[in-house]
Each structure stands twice: as C-alpha cells, then as structure tokens.
C-alpha cells in the first residue's frame, strides 16, 4: 500500500491511515482508497493527495492565469489557458472603453494576457476578467510552459523559489496558476531563468531542491 | 483463424516454434515521452511488434454537436502503417482497424474517469509500425501508459495479453505463425488491480475448460506486464541523477 | 450506442426496469434468460441464392445471399470465399444514416462473420471450381429494417437460415449443375447486456440503452465456443463471462431445438 512520497499509478491503493483523502484520491472499494493519477503521494495536515506528474490545468475561481488569445468575436475573446476547455473574456471585463465590433485593437490572436478566473459553471465553461490589480496584456518577454501540477514548486513557500530565481537572474517573472510563466529581461538573463525553471520542472518531486537551486543559480551566473 | 497447415507448432517437449514454452511471454519493453508534442506518449516493443501511442487531451470536443454534456469521449484510432505487415497494406482505415479502434476505445473508456471532463474528447492515436500478432493488446497496454503519463485520471491501469490454442494445446501470447495457423485466438485486457475484463474477443474453437486454462494464463501474465508498465512510468523518476545544468 | 430522437431513456423507465430486475423479470415480463418471439421466413427473396427474413421481437433483419464465381484470396487458393456486410438502413432507426459502413455496422458484420466462419459452417473447400484459379464467392448481405435491440443475434439467425437453404448456381459454369450450399454445424450467437449486476439475454432497445457492457458468445452443437465479443463501455468479471458462456451454450441448444429441427 502506498505511503508518503511514494510514486503511484492509477489504481494503486493508498494507506487510509495517512489521512483524509483529498485531490487525486478516490474511493475504490469498501474502506479502500486508490490513486487516480500517475503521481506522487503527498501527506500534510489537511490529508493525503496524489499530485500528478503531469496533466492539464483545471480552472478554479480566483486563480490568476496566463492565457493566449485564439479567437476574436464582436464583444468577446476566446482564450486558451492550457486547460481542456477554452475560456472567454468579455469586453465588459476589461479596463478598456469601447463599442463592440472593434475589440481587436486591444487584443488580437496570439496576444498573451495575465487574467483572473472570474466564474466557472458545472459544465466547465469559464470566464476571465482583467479588472484586478496587476492583470494586463503582457507585452514583450518570453512565455514558457510547465505542467500545472508543478506550479507550487516554482513559486515555493511564500514565493521563495520564484523570488530567488528573479533576484539571481535580474528578470521579471509572472507565474500563472495554469503553468504558463512570463519572463522579461535581457536575453541571457531570460535564458538563465528558463534553465532554472526547467530544473524545477525536472526535479519538482524531490527534496532539497531549494539548496540545489541556490547552487545551480550560482553556477549559472559564474558561467556568464 | 487461418488455414490448415502441416507445420508443427509445438514439438514433443512442449517447445513452440519460436523456442518458447507454453506459458512464456515474448520480450516486452515500454518507453514513455517519445512524442514531446503529445500530452502523453508511449512506445512498446512486444516480440516483433513496434507500436507508438500518442494521447491528446482532454480537450474540448469539436465539432460542438459531438460534445457529450455529461462526460468526455475517449476516441482511439488504431492504424497500421503500410509497411508494418508482410504484404504492403493500403494506407487508411479498413474494417478491421475500425473494429479494433472501437473495442480499444471502449476498453479505455471503462478505466478513464470520463465524468470529470464534460464536453471533452481524449484522442488516443495508436500507430502500428511493425506488426507481429497481438497488436491490439500491445497497443492498448501502451495506451494505458500514455494516458497515465498525460495525467489523465483513471480508475486503474489497463493491461492485456493474448492466449490461444495451437496443436491442441493452450499457449500464452501468440506469435505470428501461431496466430495464422493455430486453432483459437483470445485477446483479453483487464483493469490491473480488480481483474475486471474490459476487452475480450475470441475466434476459433475452445471448450469451456480450454477457455479456463487460457484465461488463467492471461491473468497471471498481466501481473508481469503491469510491472513493466509501472517501470516505464516510474523508472525515470526513481533513478533520477542530479546533474548540473542540462536541458 | 445510438441515441433515439429524444437522446435519453427516461429516468422513470430506467427505474422501472431496475425494479423489475430485482424481482427476476424484465420490462416486458420476460425472464432474464428468455428470448423474444423469433420468426424465420426463408427464401424471402427468391431471386437470390438464399435468403431469410427474421423477426426477433420487433427487430427485423433480412439476409440475402449471392453466390458468384471469382478469384480466391491469394493466401487461400483452394477455398471459396465468404464475405459479410451489414447495412443499417435509415428506416430502421432515427439516427441511422445512408452512407458507408460505420463502426456499429462493421462490428456487427465482423462478429456475425466470425461466428459463421470459425464454426466452419460452410465447407469452403467444397466451393472450389478450379484449384487456385476459380472459386465460389458467397456474398452475405444483411439489411437491418427495424432496430429494437440485439442486432447481432438477429443477423446471425438470418444468415444461418439463409445459408442452410442456399443454392450454388453451378449451372452458370459450363457443364455445371446447381447444388445445395454444403453446410454443417449450426452456430448460434447469444448476446447479453449487463444491467446493474444482472446479465440479461436478448436485450431489447431500452435494455441496450440501459445496459453498460455487452457480451456475445457463439457456440456450435458440440458446446464449443467459436467466437466471443465483449462490446460497449463497462467491465465484466471473469466469473460473469463464464456464466455468459454457460448460458449461451444452453440457450444455443434450446434455439436449435425450437427453430431448426
């Protein structure tokens, strides 16, 4: 039976004494719990989760995400947020004043935005808003994607990991909850930041990552 | 099953035409992440079979009128490359490929938690690059790995094997000659933990007792094959060596 | 599973069927292992080599056989050829459309074909005109006229009935004579669907819509299994499959006794 930090496959039994079954765990029999993902068992005070190694982003109300415009309608944009479902942004939920029909001048296909998931219904239709602090169209910079389940590792406790990377590489970084990350800075600095992010992606499931990252960033800077 | 042949498929010592004993599996190897563009992928070598599987999704189903408002649809497309068999096969779906696609889709749908993705579609592309009997089972076994690698939630892993009858004896994992000249062919796939059957077809001539013997061999073998699936997925994470840099 | 025009079996009907199952009966009062009324009319299309119109409850299918001289398959030069096709006619159900065969009709055709072929019902070696060069090709075409569940069994019944009464047009070959198509064995397919925890034989349309998974077992007189197919989404335990095999063998015997003596 699987224990904390163990790698599990869908259908593997999880030890119920580890705690209250939460995300990634389902009831698979009488008093039996199983993993529904290929991932890693995580035990905390709130209970036991299975964090998948990979997978799409599942929108949650209030999440701040980075999205790409894929379609422009008369008063609404269709946005790809690395989720199984497209999401929509209505003109009324942006800071711009305009009559409908001409919204392309604000956002066109291929543009990226930093937005918030405003509403969500039972059949997974969702709407975004740009009306909040820090939300905007992202200009310039570079976008990389990582699997959404690894975002918490990129951010780190209280932002410690992402801040460490930002400081060491002198870049601006915006991390979307959906796994898309925007980086801005000089080309070499952006490359350094991307390499650091890739390290987290590869080793997200291990311990001691913070120390290794410190060392890694130091080495990267010395390479310059 | 095929034509009558004077070929002896099992000798007096119970050794089969390819040197195996009755309950012996052909060598199986599975690798993941072979198509980076896909959400999940796997490559399986099983005997002479070489099959590649790519998973895309879940993603919104298009055209919109095909959407099922209650769940995702798992669509497997089994295809044989023109060069995969002895006599060149005309490219494109034929009746056999369509039936195989159907039973594979159904088997995977029984394991994938489709209720979590209303209006969505999960595409599973199974490409047979080289065929050596048992392609649908090998494809299905690899597809389960690819789906897990893609982070698709499933109740269980799906794993399968074939068994059959040659020269009156029940054997495990038919090779090409046994499939062509044997007396029965039974591909079967189960959910690894519960043993529930999600794919089963049979053609040939079997008594109830022979069926029992065949399914017994298959159930045993699936445990070993499931370990290979596990190694393909988890192996790279367990043996991860910490190196400086590297992309 | 095609949906009817409304798309969904009503919840009320579902509950009704489940409740009756608990009492060991079905919506139409049948027992779980009871077939609907079967009627078979052979030689329905006299111009064909053989034919049979079968009614299984309200499901209606018509099998027509055409036998023509032609080339053998390269890997079986000394055998005749059997080829099976199923047409789901638009009149049979609101969602059936005209056009090339879809996966539903292909599955039915291939399952029916395997049952006939693996039973060796037709002595294909007896259909050689000139070894390696010319053989008789048996074209089996089944037209589904009305769909009320269990097309696989209705189609199998129509094909075996038609083949049993088919005549090979030997007189179309120089110096030849017409002769009865040589058949032996009578394969019977038995299809069940799982509803709740029960296996229900010869499902009608509503039972198919309610059922999760389907299993078909084709047996011959000797009780041997010749073909099996599990279909639709859902799982079966190995014990359920073995139960299905035993039931199929029994029901096969009963159907042979009642309709083919």
Tab-separated table of C-alpha atoms in Angstrom, chain A residues 10-175:
chain	number	residue	atom	x	y	z
A	10	UNK	CA	-3.788	4.896	-11.267
A	11	UNK	CA	-5.481	2.133	-9.310
A	12	UNK	CA	-2.763	1.806	-6.633
A	13	UNK	CA	-4.116	1.522	-3.084
A	14	UNK	CA	-3.401	4.394	-0.697
A	15	UNK	CA	-2.988	3.689	3.014
A	16	UNK	CA	-6.125	5.241	4.608
A	17	UNK	CA	-4.240	5.882	7.851
A	18	UNK	CA	-2.225	8.573	6.051
A	19	UNK	CA	-5.099	10.988	6.420
A	20	UNK	CA	-8.228	12.364	4.848
A	21	UNK	CA	-8.335	11.509	1.137
A	22	UNK	CA	-8.156	14.680	-0.968
A	23	UNK	CA	-7.171	15.538	-4.512
A	24	UNK	CA	-6.182	12.656	-6.724
A	25	UNK	CA	-7.537	10.005	-4.359
A	26	UNK	CA	-10.850	8.228	-4.853
A	27	UNK	CA	-12.876	5.595	-3.073
A	28	UNK	CA	-12.302	2.327	-4.906
A	29	UNK	CA	-13.978	-0.150	-2.589
A	30	UNK	CA	-15.293	-0.703	0.903
A	31	UNK	CA	-12.913	1.357	3.108
A	32	UNK	CA	-10.407	1.356	0.221
A	33	UNK	CA	-8.809	4.380	-1.433
A	34	UNK	CA	-6.892	4.476	-4.673
A	35	UNK	CA	-4.845	6.883	-6.695
A	36	UNK	CA	-6.427	8.181	-9.876
A	37	UNK	CA	-3.188	9.620	-11.231
A	38	UNK	CA	0.336	8.698	-12.092
A	39	UNK	CA	1.981	10.921	-9.477
A	40	UNK	CA	3.397	11.216	-6.027
A	41	UNK	CA	1.704	10.724	-2.647
A	42	UNK	CA	1.761	13.887	-0.549
A	43	UNK	CA	0.798	13.881	3.115
A	44	UNK	CA	0.008	17.087	5.010
A	45	UNK	CA	-2.069	18.219	7.979
A	46	UNK	CA	-5.051	18.532	5.659
A	47	UNK	CA	-4.832	14.956	4.479
A	48	UNK	CA	-3.382	12.898	1.658
A	49	UNK	CA	-3.188	13.969	-2.002
A	50	UNK	CA	-1.755	12.397	-5.107
A	51	UNK	CA	-0.045	15.099	-7.108
A	52	UNK	CA	0.158	14.094	-10.762
A	53	UNK	CA	3.495	14.481	-12.538
A	54	UNK	CA	1.720	15.959	-15.485
A	55	UNK	CA	-1.687	16.987	-16.624
A	56	UNK	CA	-3.841	19.856	-17.769
A	57	UNK	CA	-4.767	22.865	-15.735
A	58	UNK	CA	-8.209	22.690	-14.087
A	59	UNK	CA	-9.556	26.242	-13.748
A	60	UNK	CA	-10.518	27.385	-10.275
A	61	UNK	CA	-12.369	30.554	-9.403
A	62	UNK	CA	-9.923	33.238	-8.330
A	63	UNK	CA	-6.852	31.730	-9.978
A	64	UNK	CA	-4.605	34.161	-11.801
A	65	UNK	CA	-3.566	32.648	-15.123
A	66	UNK	CA	-1.693	33.489	-18.295
A	67	UNK	CA	-3.725	32.906	-21.418
A	68	UNK	CA	-3.321	33.211	-25.158
A	69	UNK	CA	-5.976	34.821	-27.350
A	70	UNK	CA	-7.054	32.411	-30.059
A	71	UNK	CA	-10.226	33.971	-31.427
A	72	UNK	CA	-11.768	37.428	-31.533
A	73	UNK	CA	-15.530	37.906	-31.643
A	74	UNK	CA	-17.557	41.112	-31.753
A	75	UNK	CA	-17.518	41.582	-27.984
A	76	UNK	CA	-15.625	38.627	-26.609
A	77	UNK	CA	-12.279	36.864	-26.908
A	78	UNK	CA	-11.714	33.077	-26.751
A	79	UNK	CA	-8.661	32.338	-24.617
A	80	UNK	CA	-6.512	29.222	-24.350
A	81	UNK	CA	-5.362	28.710	-20.758
A	82	UNK	CA	-3.663	25.312	-21.117
A	83	UNK	CA	-6.830	23.661	-19.932
A	84	UNK	CA	-9.083	21.067	-21.562
A	85	UNK	CA	-11.549	23.903	-22.065
A	86	UNK	CA	-11.253	27.272	-23.686
A	87	UNK	CA	-12.305	30.222	-21.607
A	88	UNK	CA	-13.870	33.533	-22.539
A	89	UNK	CA	-13.071	37.154	-21.822
A	90	UNK	CA	-15.847	39.672	-22.336
A	91	UNK	CA	-15.143	43.237	-23.292
A	92	UNK	CA	-17.005	44.446	-20.208
A	93	UNK	CA	-14.484	42.688	-18.003
A	94	UNK	CA	-11.558	44.691	-19.322
A	95	UNK	CA	-10.425	48.201	-18.370
A	96	UNK	CA	-10.963	49.441	-21.915
A	97	UNK	CA	-13.904	51.530	-23.023
A	98	UNK	CA	-15.036	50.600	-26.483
A	99	UNK	CA	-18.051	49.873	-28.625
A	100	UNK	CA	-18.218	46.296	-29.752
A	101	UNK	CA	-17.020	45.229	-33.168
A	102	UNK	CA	-13.612	46.795	-32.867
A	103	UNK	CA	-12.035	44.971	-29.956
A	104	UNK	CA	-9.160	43.533	-31.989
A	105	UNK	CA	-7.163	46.701	-31.475
A	106	UNK	CA	-6.870	45.875	-27.780
A	107	UNK	CA	-6.167	42.154	-28.018
A	108	UNK	CA	-5.627	40.043	-31.105
A	109	UNK	CA	-4.942	36.369	-31.773
A	110	UNK	CA	-1.560	35.361	-30.341
A	111	UNK	CA	-1.525	38.039	-27.629
A	112	UNK	CA	-0.958	36.922	-24.051
A	113	UNK	CA	-2.817	38.208	-21.018
A	114	UNK	CA	-2.463	37.864	-17.268
A	115	UNK	CA	-6.064	37.445	-16.094
A	116	UNK	CA	-8.180	36.073	-13.292
A	117	UNK	CA	-10.726	33.253	-13.480
A	118	UNK	CA	-13.920	35.054	-12.584
A	119	UNK	CA	-16.673	32.472	-12.927
A	120	UNK	CA	-16.987	28.767	-13.578
A	121	UNK	CA	-20.046	26.542	-14.097
A	122	UNK	CA	-20.704	22.795	-13.740
A	123	UNK	CA	-20.029	22.020	-17.359
A	124	UNK	CA	-16.596	23.661	-17.162
A	125	UNK	CA	-17.406	26.848	-19.020
A	126	UNK	CA	-15.463	29.738	-17.531
A	127	UNK	CA	-14.936	33.477	-17.865
A	128	UNK	CA	-11.917	35.641	-17.200
A	129	UNK	CA	-11.542	39.212	-16.047
A	130	UNK	CA	-8.769	41.774	-16.421
A	131	UNK	CA	-10.273	44.057	-13.823
A	132	UNK	CA	-7.973	43.495	-10.895
A	133	UNK	CA	-4.606	44.578	-9.590
A	134	UNK	CA	-1.720	43.532	-11.787
A	135	UNK	CA	-3.872	41.990	-14.514
A	136	UNK	CA	-2.946	43.159	-18.001
A	137	UNK	CA	-1.934	42.388	-21.521
A	138	UNK	CA	1.637	41.030	-21.424
A	139	UNK	CA	3.930	42.877	-23.776
A	140	UNK	CA	7.331	41.598	-24.803
A	141	UNK	CA	9.068	38.989	-22.707
A	142	UNK	CA	9.061	35.268	-23.198
A	143	UNK	CA	6.479	32.591	-22.307
A	144	UNK	CA	7.374	29.092	-21.117
A	145	UNK	CA	5.002	26.349	-20.064
A	146	UNK	CA	5.309	23.734	-17.361
A	147	UNK	CA	2.758	21.157	-16.248
A	148	UNK	CA	0.235	22.919	-13.987
A	149	UNK	CA	0.765	20.488	-11.061
A	150	UNK	CA	4.363	21.749	-10.746
A	151	UNK	CA	3.447	25.420	-10.300
A	152	UNK	CA	3.526	25.315	-6.479
A	153	UNK	CA	7.178	24.232	-6.653
A	154	UNK	CA	8.085	27.069	-8.961
A	155	UNK	CA	6.513	29.550	-6.584
A	156	UNK	CA	7.905	27.952	-3.428
A	157	UNK	CA	6.840	28.673	0.135
A	158	UNK	CA	5.694	32.275	0.250
A	159	UNK	CA	7.246	32.864	-3.168
A	160	UNK	CA	10.732	31.887	-2.014
A	161	UNK	CA	11.688	29.850	-5.113
A	162	UNK	CA	10.494	32.257	-7.770
A	163	UNK	CA	11.944	35.237	-5.914
A	164	UNK	CA	15.297	33.503	-5.668
A	165	UNK	CA	15.280	32.974	-9.436
A	166	UNK	CA	14.145	36.538	-10.128
A	167	UNK	CA	16.872	38.062	-7.980
A	168	UNK	CA	19.648	35.854	-9.277
A	169	UNK	CA	18.759	36.434	-12.911
A	170	UNK	CA	17.559	40.054	-12.718
A	171	UNK	CA	14.325	39.240	-14.518
A	172	UNK	CA	10.646	39.986	-14.026
A	173	UNK	CA	8.644	36.790	-13.733
A	174	UNK	CA	4.889	36.254	-13.630
A	175	UNK	CA	3.735	32.713	-12.816
